[in-house]
Amino acid sequence: MASTNSWTLELELKVSAPRMLREMAASAASDTTIVAQKKVEFLDVDKCECRYTLECDGVETSTWSIKMKPTANGGSVAKVECTSKGVQDNDMMFKAKDSAAEMLKNVEAYLIANPDAYNTSRQQTFCPAPLGAIVPV
């Protein structure tokens, strides 16, 4: 039987939840460094939630659930939960958690440096692409 491992990350950010989720969705669609098959299971931009599954070397499946909640200061709190099945290396779980934190901080830095990017005044629609990536329409 394959082993199952999980972790949770909670991170306070200075950027609003809708902008964070929209940028993460667009970045995921254009990221050519990921060597994995990604399937979007759930995406609700209004509730700032998404869930997707990855299949890649060393892991049978890895399900990521991301929920963004607004804070009183106009920022957000990101909660990322990851459950992986068939992990061959425990270091992989630690690296995945560090990678998630780094991704969130990079998105935050980009949005702070580019205040017009994914502004809520701009209407954008997202839909799953054939392999499950999220792309702007």
JSON list of C-alpha atoms in Angstrom, two decimals:
[
{"chain": "A", "resi": 1, "resn": "MET", "atom": "CA", "xyz": [0.00, 0.00, 0.00]},
{"chain": "A", "resi": 2, "resn": "ALA", "atom": "CA", "xyz": [1.29, 3.45, -0.93]},
{"chain": "A", "resi": 3, "resn": "SER", "atom": "CA", "xyz": [2.15, 5.82, 1.87]},
{"chain": "A", "resi": 4, "resn": "THR", "atom": "CA", "xyz": [0.24, 9.07, 2.27]},
{"chain": "A", "resi": 5, "resn": "ASN", "atom": "CA", "xyz": [1.81, 12.26, 3.63]},
{"chain": "A", "resi": 6, "resn": "SER", "atom": "CA", "xyz": [0.35, 15.70, 4.13]},
{"chain": "A", "resi": 7, "resn": "TRP", "atom": "CA", "xyz": [1.25, 19.18, 5.25]},
{"chain": "A", "resi": 8, "resn": "THR", "atom": "CA", "xyz": [-0.45, 22.53, 5.79]},
{"chain": "A", "resi": 9, "resn": "LEU", "atom": "CA", "xyz": [0.97, 26.00, 5.27]},
{"chain": "A", "resi": 10, "resn": "GLU", "atom": "CA", "xyz": [-0.64, 29.24, 6.42]},
{"chain": "A", "resi": 11, "resn": "LEU", "atom": "CA", "xyz": [0.91, 32.51, 5.32]},
{"chain": "A", "resi": 12, "resn": "GLU", "atom": "CA", "xyz": [-0.18, 36.13, 5.78]},
{"chain": "A", "resi": 13, "resn": "LEU", "atom": "CA", "xyz": [0.26, 38.26, 2.66]},
{"chain": "A", "resi": 14, "resn": "LYS", "atom": "CA", "xyz": [0.00, 41.99, 1.88]},
{"chain": "A", "resi": 15, "resn": "VAL", "atom": "CA", "xyz": [-2.04, 41.51, -1.32]},
{"chain": "A", "resi": 16, "resn": "SER", "atom": "CA", "xyz": [-5.80, 40.92, -1.58]},
{"chain": "A", "resi": 17, "resn": "ALA", "atom": "CA", "xyz": [-7.10, 37.37, -1.92]},
{"chain": "A", "resi": 18, "resn": "PRO", "atom": "CA", "xyz": [-8.71, 37.79, -5.40]},
{"chain": "A", "resi": 19, "resn": "ARG", "atom": "CA", "xyz": [-5.54, 39.30, -6.89]},
{"chain": "A", "resi": 20, "resn": "MET", "atom": "CA", "xyz": [-3.37, 36.55, -5.40]},
{"chain": "A", "resi": 21, "resn": "LEU", "atom": "CA", "xyz": [-5.58, 33.77, -6.74]},
{"chain": "A", "resi": 22, "resn": "ARG", "atom": "CA", "xyz": [-5.90, 35.31, -10.21]},
{"chain": "A", "resi": 23, "resn": "GLU", "atom": "CA", "xyz": [-2.13, 35.74, -10.54]},
{"chain": "A", "resi": 24, "resn": "MET", "atom": "CA", "xyz": [-1.41, 32.23, -9.25]},
{"chain": "A", "resi": 25, "resn": "ALA", "atom": "CA", "xyz": [-3.92, 30.81, -11.73]},
{"chain": "A", "resi": 26, "resn": "ALA", "atom": "CA", "xyz": [-2.40, 32.70, -14.65]},
{"chain": "A", "resi": 27, "resn": "SER", "atom": "CA", "xyz": [1.16, 31.82, -13.58]},
{"chain": "A", "resi": 28, "resn": "ALA", "atom": "CA", "xyz": [0.31, 28.13, -13.32]},
{"chain": "A", "resi": 29, "resn": "ALA", "atom": "CA", "xyz": [-0.94, 28.13, -16.90]},
{"chain": "A", "resi": 30, "resn": "SER", "atom": "CA", "xyz": [2.24, 29.65, -18.27]},
{"chain": "A", "resi": 31, "resn": "ASP", "atom": "CA", "xyz": [4.78, 27.82, -16.08]},
{"chain": "A", "resi": 32, "resn": "THR", "atom": "CA", "xyz": [6.93, 25.68, -18.33]},
{"chain": "A", "resi": 33, "resn": "THR", "atom": "CA", "xyz": [9.25, 24.54, -15.53]},
{"chain": "A", "resi": 34, "resn": "ILE", "atom": "CA", "xyz": [6.71, 22.12, -14.05]},
{"chain": "A", "resi": 35, "resn": "VAL", "atom": "CA", "xyz": [7.31, 18.60, -15.31]},
{"chain": "A", "resi": 36, "resn": "ALA", "atom": "CA", "xyz": [4.00, 17.15, -14.24]},
{"chain": "A", "resi": 37, "resn": "GLN", "atom": "CA", "xyz": [0.45, 16.63, -15.33]},
{"chain": "A", "resi": 38, "resn": "LYS", "atom": "CA", "xyz": [-1.87, 19.01, -13.52]},
{"chain": "A", "resi": 39, "resn": "LYS", "atom": "CA", "xyz": [-5.64, 18.69, -13.29]},
{"chain": "A", "resi": 40, "resn": "VAL", "atom": "CA", "xyz": [-7.76, 21.46, -11.83]},
{"chain": "A", "resi": 41, "resn": "GLU", "atom": "CA", "xyz": [-10.42, 19.82, -9.67]},
{"chain": "A", "resi": 42, "resn": "PHE", "atom": "CA", "xyz": [-12.11, 22.98, -8.40]},
{"chain": "A", "resi": 43, "resn": "LEU", "atom": "CA", "xyz": [-11.77, 26.70, -8.98]},
{"chain": "A", "resi": 44, "resn": "ASP", "atom": "CA", "xyz": [-13.94, 29.43, -7.47]},
{"chain": "A", "resi": 45, "resn": "VAL", "atom": "CA", "xyz": [-12.43, 32.85, -8.05]},
{"chain": "A", "resi": 46, "resn": "ASP", "atom": "CA", "xyz": [-15.21, 34.58, -6.09]},
{"chain": "A", "resi": 47, "resn": "LYS", "atom": "CA", "xyz": [-14.55, 32.46, -2.97]},
{"chain": "A", "resi": 48, "resn": "CYS", "atom": "CA", "xyz": [-10.80, 32.50, -3.66]},
{"chain": "A", "resi": 49, "resn": "GLU", "atom": "CA", "xyz": [-10.44, 28.74, -3.52]},
{"chain": "A", "resi": 50, "resn": "CYS", "atom": "CA", "xyz": [-8.92, 26.17, -5.83]},
{"chain": "A", "resi": 51, "resn": "ARG", "atom": "CA", "xyz": [-7.90, 22.53, -5.72]},
{"chain": "A", "resi": 52, "resn": "TYR", "atom": "CA", "xyz": [-5.73, 20.70, -8.20]},
{"chain": "A", "resi": 53, "resn": "THR", "atom": "CA", "xyz": [-3.98, 17.36, -8.52]},
{"chain": "A", "resi": 54, "resn": "LEU", "atom": "CA", "xyz": [-0.44, 16.81, -9.76]},
{"chain": "A", "resi": 55, "resn": "GLU", "atom": "CA", "xyz": [1.08, 13.62, -11.08]},
{"chain": "A", "resi": 56, "resn": "CYS", "atom": "CA", "xyz": [4.86, 13.64, -11.34]},
{"chain": "A", "resi": 57, "resn": "ASP", "atom": "CA", "xyz": [7.97, 11.54, -10.74]},
{"chain": "A", "resi": 58, "resn": "GLY", "atom": "CA", "xyz": [8.27, 10.28, -7.18]},
{"chain": "A", "resi": 59, "resn": "VAL", "atom": "CA", "xyz": [4.59, 10.82, -6.33]},
{"chain": "A", "resi": 60, "resn": "GLU", "atom": "CA", "xyz": [1.49, 8.90, -7.42]},
{"chain": "A", "resi": 61, "resn": "THR", "atom": "CA", "xyz": [-0.78, 11.90, -6.82]},
{"chain": "A", "resi": 62, "resn": "SER", "atom": "CA", "xyz": [-0.45, 15.16, -4.95]},
{"chain": "A", "resi": 63, "resn": "THR", "atom": "CA", "xyz": [-3.64, 17.11, -4.20]},
{"chain": "A", "resi": 64, "resn": "TRP", "atom": "CA", "xyz": [-3.27, 20.80, -3.37]},
{"chain": "A", "resi": 65, "resn": "SER", "atom": "CA", "xyz": [-6.07, 22.86, -1.83]},
{"chain": "A", "resi": 66, "resn": "ILE", "atom": "CA", "xyz": [-5.55, 26.62, -1.69]},
{"chain": "A", "resi": 67, "resn": "LYS", "atom": "CA", "xyz": [-7.92, 28.94, 0.19]},
{"chain": "A", "resi": 68, "resn": "MET", "atom": "CA", "xyz": [-7.38, 32.67, 0.36]},
{"chain": "A", "resi": 69, "resn": "LYS", "atom": "CA", "xyz": [-9.12, 34.75, 3.04]},
{"chain": "A", "resi": 70, "resn": "PRO", "atom": "CA", "xyz": [-9.15, 38.56, 3.16]},
{"chain": "A", "resi": 71, "resn": "THR", "atom": "CA", "xyz": [-7.69, 40.37, 6.16]},
{"chain": "A", "resi": 72, "resn": "ALA", "atom": "CA", "xyz": [-8.82, 43.66, 7.68]},
{"chain": "A", "resi": 73, "resn": "ASN", "atom": "CA", "xyz": [-5.73, 45.48, 6.33]},
{"chain": "A", "resi": 74, "resn": "GLY", "atom": "CA", "xyz": [-6.54, 44.65, 2.67]},
{"chain": "A", "resi": 75, "resn": "GLY", "atom": "CA", "xyz": [-4.17, 41.71, 2.50]},
{"chain": "A", "resi": 76, "resn": "SER", "atom": "CA", "xyz": [-4.95, 38.03, 2.72]},
{"chain": "A", "resi": 77, "resn": "VAL", "atom": "CA", "xyz": [-4.14, 34.80, 4.47]},
{"chain": "A", "resi": 78, "resn": "ALA", "atom": "CA", "xyz": [-3.31, 31.85, 2.25]},
{"chain": "A", "resi": 79, "resn": "LYS", "atom": "CA", "xyz": [-3.92, 28.35, 3.54]},
{"chain": "A", "resi": 80, "resn": "VAL", "atom": "CA", "xyz": [-2.37, 25.60, 1.45]},
{"chain": "A", "resi": 81, "resn": "GLU", "atom": "CA", "xyz": [-3.07, 21.96, 2.24]},
{"chain": "A", "resi": 82, "resn": "CYS", "atom": "CA", "xyz": [-1.24, 19.24, 0.35]},
{"chain": "A", "resi": 83, "resn": "THR", "atom": "CA", "xyz": [-1.82, 15.49, 0.52]},
{"chain": "A", "resi": 84, "resn": "SER", "atom": "CA", "xyz": [0.49, 13.25, -1.46]},
{"chain": "A", "resi": 85, "resn": "LYS", "atom": "CA", "xyz": [0.14, 9.56, -2.08]},
{"chain": "A", "resi": 86, "resn": "GLY", "atom": "CA", "xyz": [3.05, 7.30, -2.94]},
{"chain": "A", "resi": 87, "resn": "VAL", "atom": "CA", "xyz": [5.81, 9.68, -1.85]},
{"chain": "A", "resi": 88, "resn": "GLN", "atom": "CA", "xyz": [9.16, 7.98, -2.31]},
{"chain": "A", "resi": 89, "resn": "ASP", "atom": "CA", "xyz": [11.20, 10.59, -0.44]},
{"chain": "A", "resi": 90, "resn": "ASN", "atom": "CA", "xyz": [10.15, 12.50, 2.71]},
{"chain": "A", "resi": 91, "resn": "ASP", "atom": "CA", "xyz": [12.48, 15.34, 1.72]},
{"chain": "A", "resi": 92, "resn": "MET", "atom": "CA", "xyz": [10.15, 15.85, -1.23]},
{"chain": "A", "resi": 93, "resn": "MET", "atom": "CA", "xyz": [7.35, 16.86, 1.15]},
{"chain": "A", "resi": 94, "resn": "PHE", "atom": "CA", "xyz": [9.54, 19.45, 2.88]},
{"chain": "A", "resi": 95, "resn": "LYS", "atom": "CA", "xyz": [10.69, 20.80, -0.48]},
{"chain": "A", "resi": 96, "resn": "ALA", "atom": "CA", "xyz": [7.07, 21.03, -1.69]},
{"chain": "A", "resi": 97, "resn": "LYS", "atom": "CA", "xyz": [6.07, 23.05, 1.39]},
{"chain": "A", "resi": 98, "resn": "ASP", "atom": "CA", "xyz": [9.07, 25.38, 0.99]},
{"chain": "A", "resi": 99, "resn": "SER", "atom": "CA", "xyz": [8.26, 25.71, -2.71]},
{"chain": "A", "resi": 100, "resn": "ALA", "atom": "CA", "xyz": [4.65, 26.67, -1.93]},
{"chain": "A", "resi": 101, "resn": "ALA", "atom": "CA", "xyz": [5.78, 29.38, 0.51]},
{"chain": "A", "resi": 102, "resn": "GLU", "atom": "CA", "xyz": [8.29, 30.69, -2.03]},
{"chain": "A", "resi": 103, "resn": "MET", "atom": "CA", "xyz": [5.66, 30.73, -4.80]},
{"chain": "A", "resi": 104, "resn": "LEU", "atom": "CA", "xyz": [3.23, 32.72, -2.63]},
{"chain": "A", "resi": 105, "resn": "LYS", "atom": "CA", "xyz": [5.93, 35.24, -1.66]},
{"chain": "A", "resi": 106, "resn": "ASN", "atom": "CA", "xyz": [6.99, 35.62, -5.32]},
{"chain": "A", "resi": 107, "resn": "VAL", "atom": "CA", "xyz": [3.40, 36.24, -6.42]},
{"chain": "A", "resi": 108, "resn": "GLU", "atom": "CA", "xyz": [2.99, 38.76, -3.59]},
{"chain": "A", "resi": 109, "resn": "ALA", "atom": "CA", "xyz": [6.19, 40.59, -4.61]},
{"chain": "A", "resi": 110, "resn": "TYR", "atom": "CA", "xyz": [5.10, 40.69, -8.27]},
{"chain": "A", "resi": 111, "resn": "LEU", "atom": "CA", "xyz": [1.68, 42.11, -7.40]},
{"chain": "A", "resi": 112, "resn": "ILE", "atom": "CA", "xyz": [3.14, 44.73, -5.06]},
{"chain": "A", "resi": 113, "resn": "ALA", "atom": "CA", "xyz": [5.56, 45.81, -7.80]},
{"chain": "A", "resi": 114, "resn": "ASN", "atom": "CA", "xyz": [2.74, 45.81, -10.39]},
{"chain": "A", "resi": 115, "resn": "PRO", "atom": "CA", "xyz": [-0.32, 47.37, -8.70]},
{"chain": "A", "resi": 116, "resn": "ASP", "atom": "CA", "xyz": [-2.42, 47.25, -11.89]},
{"chain": "A", "resi": 117, "resn": "ALA", "atom": "CA", "xyz": [-1.90, 43.52, -12.43]},
{"chain": "A", "resi": 118, "resn": "TYR", "atom": "CA", "xyz": [-5.03, 41.50, -11.69]},
{"chain": "A", "resi": 119, "resn": "ASN", "atom": "CA", "xyz": [-6.73, 44.51, -10.21]},
{"chain": "A", "resi": 120, "resn": "THR", "atom": "CA", "xyz": [-10.32, 43.78, -9.18]},
{"chain": "A", "resi": 121, "resn": "SER", "atom": "CA", "xyz": [-11.52, 46.57, -11.50]},
{"chain": "A", "resi": 122, "resn": "ARG", "atom": "CA", "xyz": [-10.36, 44.46, -14.47]},
{"chain": "A", "resi": 123, "resn": "GLN", "atom": "CA", "xyz": [-12.76, 41.71, -15.50]},
{"chain": "A", "resi": 124, "resn": "GLN", "atom": "CA", "xyz": [-11.00, 38.40, -16.08]},
{"chain": "A", "resi": 125, "resn": "THR", "atom": "CA", "xyz": [-12.41, 34.95, -16.54]},
{"chain": "A", "resi": 126, "resn": "PHE", "atom": "CA", "xyz": [-10.50, 31.74, -16.00]},
{"chain": "A", "resi": 127, "resn": "CYS", "atom": "CA", "xyz": [-11.24, 28.27, -17.32]},
{"chain": "A", "resi": 128, "resn": "PRO", "atom": "CA", "xyz": [-9.44, 24.93, -17.23]},
{"chain": "A", "resi": 129, "resn": "ALA", "atom": "CA", "xyz": [-7.25, 24.09, -20.23]},
{"chain": "A", "resi": 130, "resn": "PRO", "atom": "CA", "xyz": [-7.13, 20.57, -21.67]},
{"chain": "A", "resi": 131, "resn": "LEU", "atom": "CA", "xyz": [-4.50, 19.30, -19.21]},
{"chain": "A", "resi": 132, "resn": "GLY", "atom": "CA", "xyz": [-6.10, 21.13, -16.30]},
{"chain": "A", "resi": 133, "resn": "ALA", "atom": "CA", "xyz": [-3.95, 24.27, -16.23]},
{"chain": "A", "resi": 134, "resn": "ILE", "atom": "CA", "xyz": [-5.77, 27.54, -15.59]},
{"chain": "A", "resi": 135, "resn": "VAL", "atom": "CA", "xyz": [-5.53, 30.07, -18.37]},
{"chain": "A", "resi": 136, "resn": "PRO", "atom": "CA", "xyz": [-6.95, 33.59, -18.78]},
{"chain": "A", "resi": 137, "resn": "VAL", "atom": "CA", "xyz": [-9.66, 33.83, -21.44]}
]
